[in-house]
């Protein structure tokens, strides 16, 4: 797409009567020329020649700086924009080291290990890496992906002969470190560890990866290897601090981006109200709520799922972001603009793709245009849960241009590198500014002089989304968040200490690599009989695998397989933590645009049996929650008798039933009970307690108080992602007019991960700014009684009752510190 065309296209998209007023802000990012350095003198000449054949006659300045630091043995993090060529920063030193023996037999052997957060990213990197090595004639570069999709025979070959192995933290934990003896040949020569997209390692997942990397360093040291770590990150705050915490030693940051940048036109888009939308038929006829099956909680916003359940309200309802994104996608594909749509959930991806196809097919009937039918067939969905062969086929089709559009979850945020992608549509806040810019960066990857691209952020009817589209200053010119995670989380560290001891006995003094609390935890484990303490250190003695104690991604256990009962075919999987809410008995499940109904969820066998059906209803799980305070770690006076606390809490949540709603009207048709076991979570929380006399003095009587607390809790949860690298679905909350542990009106916000993920603590650290943004958001919302753009929550098991927006505004005024 030529520069300037993107803005014209944006104006054209917003021109119809049905979309008048949707575009709230346009931002232009001009094209930027690149700044080149020079290839380091030690670079393999064959590599320089191969790169020249690709038109790369010199590296960008950040690539050169990172490569030189890594070659000198300095751990380094490259934190520059999407498509800035970070890969070359580690490829230059790694490929040069691996190929050195071909030029000089006296050179030491060298290997490299690459870690990616997604399979798609590792597969794409393999393609690019192997092509470069082949073009340069580097015969010793034997690159291969080693992950869950790798056949057994190929795994054996990789262990024996691989010199550049690409994998992920999960496979490193489950498949490489436990059997490190089989990797001895590779580990003895390990020169570089590459940690790509390291900004994604946040929360409890980041804490787990930090422990895995420490274990890798320890095992490498056992084989007398001291590999240099090269990390690549999207632009983020204080990347050297986050990277240092991730690997456990000091890291130097390279942040000056020398790459050229194509022009990018960015639009912030707020969908119109349903009442104003015409010309597309009844959107409810094909639309589902944004989301992927959630877990609402009684008197709580629980982080167990990600359903955007519509709530009852008197104010005009805005079109769902998925509906708007489907319409925009249809219009873009009609104009032959290759587009990638990011959605918040698996269900959202399916609905955007099927909705866009349906709209184009309807237009084809109206205009008798066969070309539109053909273009509709070139739109697909992409998400986790698909089988590997489905994902690879979709990636190849998008790369070749055969597919004109994909609607994807964030599975492609860090995935394949595509040239010529014209537009990106982000349907709903992706969780952090870093993720939003990463997704925007999928567009405009061409470095042609006149290249331009379009990026659109489409707001959900959600407090944070609404705040962003009406406060562009919160997005543009603001530093992105720093990654938040806690490597010292005992719930994370404890199983990793067991895994480390089973890999190699932890000798006295070696425990320091895991952190200052490791010794205390090792002593506790020995006292419990899990480890055996000897004068020389700690040993794993149990018969079961220590590695099975750890769930890196916090999914809560074995993934649940989704099986079509009639044929026995495997449709996909869903993580264990979401299974109770997404594939419970009677749930409607969508796969590649087709609907299935769950006949039975077998919790013990981790399998859900489904049958094909197109019901005219959707299902929405309901749950109940309780919270108990286990330990107050910090407590401080706030103002006027209010106290701010932080500590450990225990949250018990149980899916108790589900509602059946009409797909057209969202009217509740029925409610069915479920008999599922409760799930208990011990985690960290931040909470405020307010004296009853203070709330009464402000005019909040006993009848209004529960609704005021509940609404303030919803609003606070929705705004915390502005401060921490969390998503609304990473945290939960609960409020009570009289909590049994505090004996006072209380608002809790807690991390949705065992032991905590650092989000609640971040809120406690910057509570004044958090309260201020929450109060401002409620005050700015024009609704009278509360709506999804301020205090109505998409995951409230109480049906958003009781809620008092005026009471919440008054309550937050009591908490606000000027």
Tab-separated table of C-alpha atoms in Angstrom, residues 639 690 694-701 704 708 712 775 778 804-816:
chain	number	residue	atom	x	y	z
A	639	UNK	CA	-6.834	8.747	54.387
A	690	UNK	CA	-13.283	1.772	54.745
A	694	UNK	CA	-17.028	7.363	56.573
A	695	UNK	CA	-19.314	5.908	53.902
A	696	UNK	CA	-22.438	6.888	55.828
A	697	UNK	CA	-21.106	10.405	56.284
A	698	UNK	CA	-20.655	10.636	52.497
A	699	UNK	CA	-24.289	9.759	51.965
A	700	UNK	CA	-23.836	6.091	51.022
A	701	UNK	CA	-26.446	4.327	53.132
A	704	UNK	CA	-26.557	1.441	48.530
A	708	UNK	CA	-21.173	1.150	45.415
A	712	UNK	CA	-15.926	0.483	42.336
A	775	UNK	CA	-12.391	7.879	39.346
A	778	UNK	CA	-16.314	6.827	35.869
A	804	UNK	CA	-24.435	1.785	41.997
A	805	UNK	CA	-22.457	4.023	39.681
A	806	UNK	CA	-23.215	7.199	41.729
A	807	UNK	CA	-22.189	5.345	44.887
A	808	UNK	CA	-18.953	4.170	43.254
A	809	UNK	CA	-18.133	7.725	42.183
A	810	UNK	CA	-18.642	8.925	45.753
A	811	UNK	CA	-16.640	6.010	47.147
A	812	UNK	CA	-13.696	6.637	44.833
A	813	UNK	CA	-13.817	10.285	45.825
A	814	UNK	CA	-13.258	9.145	49.417
A	815	UNK	CA	-10.258	7.062	48.305
A	816	UNK	CA	-8.774	9.628	45.946
